[in-house]
Amino acid sequence: MDKFRMIFQFLQSNQESFMNGICGIMALASAQMYSAFDFNCPCLPGYNAAYSAGILLAPPLVLFLLGLVMNNNVSMLAEEWKRPPGRRAKDPAVLRYMFCSMAQRALIAPVVWVAVTLLDGKCFLCAFCTAVPVAALGNGSLTPGLSAPELARLLARVPCPEIYDGDWLLAREVAVRYLRCISQALGWSFVLLTTLLAFVVRSVRPCFTQAAFLKSKYWSHYIDIERKLFDETCTEHAKAFAKVCIQQFFEAMNHDLELGHAHGPLATATSPSASHSPTEGTEEEREKLRGITDQGAINRLLTSWHKCKPPLRLGQEPLMGNGWAGGGPRPPRKEVATYFSKV
């Protein structure tokens, strides 16, 4: 159990590197999924384009959503976006930075899927086989003898070699090579554009807005660390509260048993004064509760944290009631002067 805890703490401390590794694994998985996927073009004029568009767009959307779901900052971003302003204003620049940092990682796998799909050429061949220029690549003299629906139905069978019977009009190998050449050109262009865009986003953008970029990055890290520390503090407080409640329950049960068996051996072994005296461990747990010892006070504290988080300013007064006290005058500070003499 300690090994798993150490691994979990290591992943938390290296969350950014861990998420980069997860995105890389998802990118490799997307390429492997496409290679294992059995692409079956319907070879029908009304369904080829729809099927190809679904294969090209639906899996990248699923991979993008999975990349967002696997990122731990999604819930933090939603909480920061939906929380009441309270005593702490929300900074839209920080929200944009958090979303952009998540979206950049989540887009890696969809980009790999689209690039592999275009470079393979099957999807593009299925979608645009009816747009092959028969006049330039095939026997254009026979085209006027066919109606538009008949020509579309014939060309829609180009991706399916087992049912294609239009070699007298257009050689299937010529059409396949023509469309795959265009698809691969689009694929490499897509890879080049995404690489240039990633370079601009990661390198050039911070150079023009360095101050705003640093501020957004700082407060994004602050929100993440604040949330982790609050969760740890809540865990410690809940553990102390539960321990004190359980100890009080067993102390009360022992006292009831002593009252019911006043003449038994239990009464001679323990005394009421000893049963009511708290142990040293209980006193330590009570100190961790910080004076918040009932369910209503804890609920008010959690509600106050959600609705009016403390302002980001050091030296505030402690939390009192449902809000943060600090509006009144502060007590005067004592100034101490120290004199040094050279001897």
CSV table of N, CA and C in Angstrom, one decimal, residues 173-272:
chain,number,residue,atom,x,y,z
A,173,GLU,N,-7.3,1.3,-61.0
A,173,GLU,CA,-6.0,1.6,-60.4
A,173,GLU,C,-5.6,3.1,-60.6
A,174,VAL,N,-6.0,3.6,-61.8
A,174,VAL,CA,-5.8,5.0,-62.1
A,174,VAL,C,-6.5,5.9,-61.1
A,175,ALA,N,-7.8,5.6,-60.9
A,175,ALA,CA,-8.6,6.5,-60.0
A,175,ALA,C,-8.0,6.4,-58.5
A,176,VAL,N,-7.7,5.2,-58.1
A,176,VAL,CA,-7.1,5.0,-56.7
A,176,VAL,C,-5.8,5.7,-56.6
A,177,ARG,N,-4.9,5.6,-57.5
A,177,ARG,CA,-3.7,6.4,-57.4
A,177,ARG,C,-3.9,7.9,-57.4
A,178,TYR,N,-4.8,8.3,-58.2
A,178,TYR,CA,-5.1,9.8,-58.3
A,178,TYR,C,-5.6,10.3,-57.0
A,179,LEU,N,-6.6,9.6,-56.4
A,179,LEU,CA,-7.2,10.1,-55.1
A,179,LEU,C,-6.2,9.9,-53.9
A,180,ARG,N,-5.5,8.9,-53.9
A,180,ARG,CA,-4.5,8.7,-52.8
A,180,ARG,C,-3.4,9.7,-52.8
A,181,CYS,N,-3.0,10.1,-54.0
A,181,CYS,CA,-2.0,11.1,-54.1
A,181,CYS,C,-2.5,12.4,-53.6
A,182,ILE,N,-3.7,12.8,-53.9
A,182,ILE,CA,-4.3,14.0,-53.3
A,182,ILE,C,-4.4,13.9,-51.8
A,183,SER,N,-4.9,12.7,-51.3
A,183,SER,CA,-5.0,12.5,-49.9
A,183,SER,C,-3.7,12.6,-49.1
A,184,GLN,N,-2.7,12.0,-49.7
A,184,GLN,CA,-1.4,12.1,-49.0
A,184,GLN,C,-0.8,13.5,-49.0
A,185,ALA,N,-1.1,14.3,-50.1
A,185,ALA,CA,-0.6,15.7,-50.1
A,185,ALA,C,-1.3,16.5,-49.1
A,186,LEU,N,-2.6,16.2,-48.9
A,186,LEU,CA,-3.4,16.9,-47.8
A,186,LEU,C,-2.9,16.5,-46.5
A,187,GLY,N,-2.6,15.2,-46.3
A,187,GLY,CA,-2.1,14.8,-45.0
A,187,GLY,C,-0.8,15.4,-44.6
A,188,TRP,N,0.2,15.5,-45.5
A,188,TRP,CA,1.4,16.1,-45.2
A,188,TRP,C,1.3,17.6,-45.0
A,189,SER,N,0.4,18.2,-45.7
A,189,SER,CA,0.1,19.7,-45.5
A,189,SER,C,-0.5,19.9,-44.1
A,190,PHE,N,-1.4,19.0,-43.7
A,190,PHE,CA,-2.0,19.0,-42.4
A,190,PHE,C,-1.0,18.9,-41.3
A,191,VAL,N,-0.1,18.0,-41.5
A,191,VAL,CA,1.0,17.8,-40.5
A,191,VAL,C,1.9,19.0,-40.4
A,192,LEU,N,2.2,19.6,-41.6
A,192,LEU,CA,3.1,20.8,-41.6
A,192,LEU,C,2.4,22.0,-40.9
A,193,LEU,N,1.1,22.2,-41.2
A,193,LEU,CA,0.3,23.3,-40.6
A,193,LEU,C,0.2,23.1,-39.1
A,194,THR,N,-0.1,21.9,-38.6
A,194,THR,CA,-0.3,21.7,-37.2
A,194,THR,C,1.0,21.9,-36.5
A,195,THR,N,2.1,21.5,-37.1
A,195,THR,CA,3.4,21.6,-36.5
A,195,THR,C,3.8,23.1,-36.4
A,196,LEU,N,3.5,23.9,-37.4
A,196,LEU,CA,3.8,25.3,-37.4
A,196,LEU,C,2.9,26.0,-36.4
A,197,LEU,N,1.7,25.6,-36.3
A,197,LEU,CA,0.7,26.2,-35.3
A,197,LEU,C,1.2,25.9,-33.9
A,198,ALA,N,1.6,24.7,-33.7
A,198,ALA,CA,2.1,24.3,-32.3
A,198,ALA,C,3.4,25.1,-32.0
A,199,PHE,N,4.2,25.3,-33.0
A,199,PHE,CA,5.4,26.1,-32.7
A,199,PHE,C,5.1,27.5,-32.4
A,200,VAL,N,4.1,28.1,-33.1
A,200,VAL,CA,3.7,29.5,-32.8
A,200,VAL,C,3.1,29.6,-31.4
A,201,VAL,N,2.2,28.6,-31.1
A,201,VAL,CA,1.5,28.7,-29.8
A,201,VAL,C,2.5,28.5,-28.6
A,202,ARG,N,3.4,27.6,-28.7
A,202,ARG,CA,4.3,27.3,-27.6
A,202,ARG,C,5.5,28.2,-27.5
A,203,SER,N,5.9,28.8,-28.6
A,203,SER,CA,7.2,29.6,-28.6
A,203,SER,C,6.9,31.1,-28.8
A,204,VAL,N,6.2,31.4,-29.8
A,204,VAL,CA,6.1,32.8,-30.2
A,204,VAL,C,5.1,33.6,-29.3
A,205,ARG,N,4.0,33.0,-28.9
A,205,ARG,CA,3.0,33.7,-28.1
A,205,ARG,C,3.5,34.2,-26.8
A,206,PRO,N,4.2,33.4,-26.0
A,206,PRO,CA,4.7,34.0,-24.8
A,206,PRO,C,5.7,35.1,-25.0
A,207,CYS,N,6.3,35.2,-26.1
A,207,CYS,CA,7.3,36.3,-26.3
A,207,CYS,C,6.6,37.7,-26.5
A,208,PHE,N,5.4,37.7,-27.0
A,208,PHE,CA,4.7,39.0,-27.2
A,208,PHE,C,3.9,39.4,-25.9
A,209,THR,N,3.4,38.4,-25.1
A,209,THR,CA,2.7,38.7,-23.9
A,209,THR,C,3.3,38.0,-22.8
A,210,GLN,N,4.6,38.3,-22.5
A,210,GLN,CA,5.3,37.5,-21.5
A,210,GLN,C,4.7,37.8,-20.1
A,211,ALA,N,4.4,39.1,-19.8
A,211,ALA,CA,4.0,39.4,-18.5
A,211,ALA,C,2.6,38.8,-18.2
A,212,ALA,N,1.7,38.9,-19.1
A,212,ALA,CA,0.4,38.3,-19.0
A,212,ALA,C,0.5,36.8,-18.9
A,213,PHE,N,1.4,36.2,-19.7
A,213,PHE,CA,1.6,34.8,-19.7
A,213,PHE,C,2.1,34.3,-18.4
A,214,LEU,N,3.0,35.0,-17.8
A,214,LEU,CA,3.6,34.6,-16.5
A,214,LEU,C,2.5,34.7,-15.4
A,215,LYS,N,1.7,35.8,-15.4
A,215,LYS,CA,0.7,35.9,-14.4
A,215,LYS,C,-0.3,34.8,-14.5
A,216,SER,N,-0.8,34.5,-15.7
A,216,SER,CA,-1.8,33.5,-15.9
A,216,SER,C,-1.2,32.1,-15.4
A,217,LYS,N,0.0,31.9,-15.8
A,217,LYS,CA,0.7,30.6,-15.4
A,217,LYS,C,0.8,30.5,-13.9
A,218,TYR,N,1.2,31.6,-13.2
A,218,TYR,CA,1.4,31.6,-11.8
A,218,TYR,C,0.1,31.3,-11.1
A,219,TRP,N,-1.0,32.0,-11.4
A,219,TRP,CA,-2.3,31.9,-10.7
A,219,TRP,C,-2.9,30.5,-11.1
A,220,SER,N,-2.6,30.0,-12.3
A,220,SER,CA,-3.1,28.6,-12.6
A,220,SER,C,-2.5,27.6,-11.6
A,221,HIS,N,-1.2,27.7,-11.4
A,221,HIS,CA,-0.5,26.8,-10.5
A,221,HIS,C,-1.0,27.1,-9.1
A,222,TYR,N,-1.3,28.3,-8.7
A,222,TYR,CA,-1.8,28.6,-7.4
A,222,TYR,C,-3.1,27.9,-7.1
A,223,ILE,N,-4.0,28.0,-8.1
A,223,ILE,CA,-5.4,27.4,-7.9
A,223,ILE,C,-5.2,25.9,-7.8
A,224,ASP,N,-4.3,25.3,-8.5
A,224,ASP,CA,-4.1,23.8,-8.4
A,224,ASP,C,-3.6,23.5,-7.1
A,225,ILE,N,-2.5,24.2,-6.6
A,225,ILE,CA,-1.9,23.9,-5.3
A,225,ILE,C,-2.9,24.2,-4.2
A,226,GLU,N,-3.7,25.3,-4.3
A,226,GLU,CA,-4.6,25.6,-3.2
A,226,GLU,C,-5.7,24.5,-3.1
A,227,ARG,N,-6.1,24.0,-4.2
A,227,ARG,CA,-7.1,23.0,-4.2
A,227,ARG,C,-6.6,21.7,-3.5
A,228,LYS,N,-5.3,21.3,-3.9
A,228,LYS,CA,-4.7,20.1,-3.3
A,228,LYS,C,-4.6,20.3,-1.8
A,229,LEU,N,-4.1,21.5,-1.3
A,229,LEU,CA,-3.9,21.7,0.1
A,229,LEU,C,-5.2,21.7,0.8
A,230,PHE,N,-6.2,22.3,0.2
A,230,PHE,CA,-7.6,22.3,0.9
A,230,PHE,C,-8.1,20.9,1.0
A,231,ASP,N,-7.9,20.0,0.0
A,231,ASP,CA,-8.3,18.6,0.1
A,231,ASP,C,-7.6,17.9,1.2
A,232,GLU,N,-6.2,18.2,1.3
A,232,GLU,CA,-5.5,17.5,2.3
A,232,GLU,C,-5.9,18.0,3.7
A,233,THR,N,-6.2,19.3,3.9
A,233,THR,CA,-6.6,19.8,5.1
A,233,THR,C,-8.0,19.3,5.5
A,234,CYS,N,-8.9,19.2,4.5
A,234,CYS,CA,-10.2,18.6,4.8
A,234,CYS,C,-10.1,17.1,5.2
A,235,THR,N,-9.2,16.4,4.6
A,235,THR,CA,-9.0,15.0,5.0
A,235,THR,C,-8.5,14.9,6.4
A,236,GLU,N,-7.5,15.7,6.8
A,236,GLU,CA,-7.0,15.7,8.2
A,236,GLU,C,-8.1,16.1,9.2
A,237,HIS,N,-8.9,17.1,8.8
A,237,HIS,CA,-9.9,17.6,9.7
A,237,HIS,C,-11.0,16.5,9.9
A,238,ALA,N,-11.4,15.9,8.7
A,238,ALA,CA,-12.4,14.8,8.8
A,238,ALA,C,-11.9,13.6,9.6
A,239,LYS,N,-10.6,13.3,9.5
A,239,LYS,CA,-10.1,12.2,10.2
A,239,LYS,C,-10.1,12.5,11.7
A,240,ALA,N,-9.7,13.7,12.1
A,240,ALA,CA,-9.7,14.1,13.5
A,240,ALA,C,-11.1,14.1,14.0
A,241,PHE,N,-12.1,14.7,13.3
A,241,PHE,CA,-13.4,14.7,13.7
A,241,PHE,C,-14.0,13.3,13.9
A,242,ALA,N,-13.8,12.4,13.0
A,242,ALA,CA,-14.3,11.1,13.1
A,242,ALA,C,-13.6,10.3,14.3
A,243,LYS,N,-12.4,10.6,14.5
A,243,LYS,CA,-11.7,9.9,15.6
A,243,LYS,C,-12.2,10.3,17.0
A,244,VAL,N,-12.5,11.7,17.1
A,244,VAL,CA,-13.0,12.2,18.4
A,244,VAL,C,-14.4,11.7,18.6
A,245,CYS,N,-15.2,11.6,17.5
A,245,CYS,CA,-16.6,11.2,17.6
A,245,CYS,C,-16.7,9.7,18.0
A,246,ILE,N,-15.8,8.9,17.4
A,246,ILE,CA,-15.8,7.5,17.8
A,246,ILE,C,-15.3,7.2,19.2
A,247,GLN,N,-14.3,8.0,19.6
A,247,GLN,CA,-13.8,7.8,21.0
A,247,GLN,C,-14.8,8.3,22.0
A,248,GLN,N,-15.6,9.4,21.7
A,248,GLN,CA,-16.6,9.8,22.6
A,248,GLN,C,-17.7,8.7,22.7
A,249,PHE,N,-18.0,8.1,21.5
A,249,PHE,CA,-19.1,7.1,21.5
A,249,PHE,C,-18.7,5.9,22.4
A,250,PHE,N,-17.5,5.4,22.3
A,250,PHE,CA,-17.1,4.3,23.1
A,250,PHE,C,-16.9,4.6,24.6
A,251,GLU,N,-16.5,5.9,24.9
A,251,GLU,CA,-16.5,6.3,26.2
A,251,GLU,C,-17.9,6.4,26.9
A,252,ALA,N,-18.8,6.9,26.1
A,252,ALA,CA,-20.2,6.9,26.6
A,252,ALA,C,-20.8,5.5,26.7
A,253,MET,N,-20.4,4.6,25.8
A,253,MET,CA,-20.9,3.2,25.9
A,253,MET,C,-20.3,2.5,27.2
A,254,ASN,N,-19.0,2.8,27.4
A,254,ASN,CA,-18.4,2.2,28.6
A,254,ASN,C,-19.1,2.8,29.9
A,255,HIS,N,-19.4,4.0,29.9
A,255,HIS,CA,-20.0,4.6,31.0
A,255,HIS,C,-21.4,4.0,31.3
A,256,ASP,N,-22.2,3.8,30.2
A,256,ASP,CA,-23.5,3.1,30.3
A,256,ASP,C,-23.3,1.7,30.8
A,257,LEU,N,-22.3,1.0,30.4
A,257,LEU,CA,-22.1,-0.3,30.9
A,257,LEU,C,-21.7,-0.3,32.4
A,258,GLU,N,-21.0,0.7,32.8
A,258,GLU,CA,-20.6,0.8,34.2
A,258,GLU,C,-21.8,1.1,35.1
A,259,LEU,N,-22.7,1.9,34.6
A,259,LEU,CA,-23.9,2.2,35.3
A,259,LEU,C,-24.8,1.0,35.4
A,260,GLY,N,-24.9,0.2,34.4
A,260,GLY,CA,-25.8,-1.0,34.4
A,260,GLY,C,-25.2,-2.1,35.2
A,261,HIS,N,-23.9,-2.1,35.4
A,261,HIS,CA,-23.2,-3.2,36.2
A,261,HIS,C,-22.4,-2.5,37.3
A,262,ALA,N,-23.1,-1.8,38.1
A,262,ALA,CA,-22.4,-1.0,39.2
A,262,ALA,C,-21.8,-1.9,40.2
A,263,HIS,N,-22.4,-3.1,40.4
A,263,HIS,CA,-21.8,-4.0,41.4
A,263,HIS,C,-21.0,-5.1,40.8
A,264,GLY,N,-20.7,-5.0,39.5
A,264,GLY,CA,-20.0,-6.1,38.8
A,264,GLY,C,-18.5,-5.8,38.8
A,265,PRO,N,-17.7,-6.7,38.2
A,265,PRO,CA,-16.3,-6.5,38.2
A,265,PRO,C,-15.8,-5.3,37.4
A,266,LEU,N,-16.7,-4.9,36.4
A,266,LEU,CA,-16.3,-3.7,35.5
A,266,LEU,C,-16.3,-2.4,36.4
A,267,ALA,N,-17.2,-2.4,37.4
A,267,ALA,CA,-17.2,-1.1,38.2
A,267,ALA,C,-15.9,-1.1,39.0
A,268,THR,N,-15.4,-2.2,39.5
A,268,THR,CA,-14.2,-2.2,40.3
A,268,THR,C,-13.0,-1.9,39.4
A,269,ALA,N,-13.1,-2.4,38.2
A,269,ALA,CA,-11.9,-2.2,37.3
A,269,ALA,C,-11.7,-0.8,36.8
A,270,THR,N,-12.8,-0.1,36.5
A,270,THR,CA,-12.8,1.2,36.0
A,270,THR,C,-13.7,2.1,36.8
A,271,SER,N,-13.4,3.3,36.9
A,271,SER,CA,-14.1,4.3,37.6
A,271,SER,C,-14.7,5.3,36.7
A,272,PRO,N,-15.9,6.0,37.0
A,272,PRO,CA,-16.5,7.0,36.1
A,272,PRO,C,-15.5,8.1,35.8
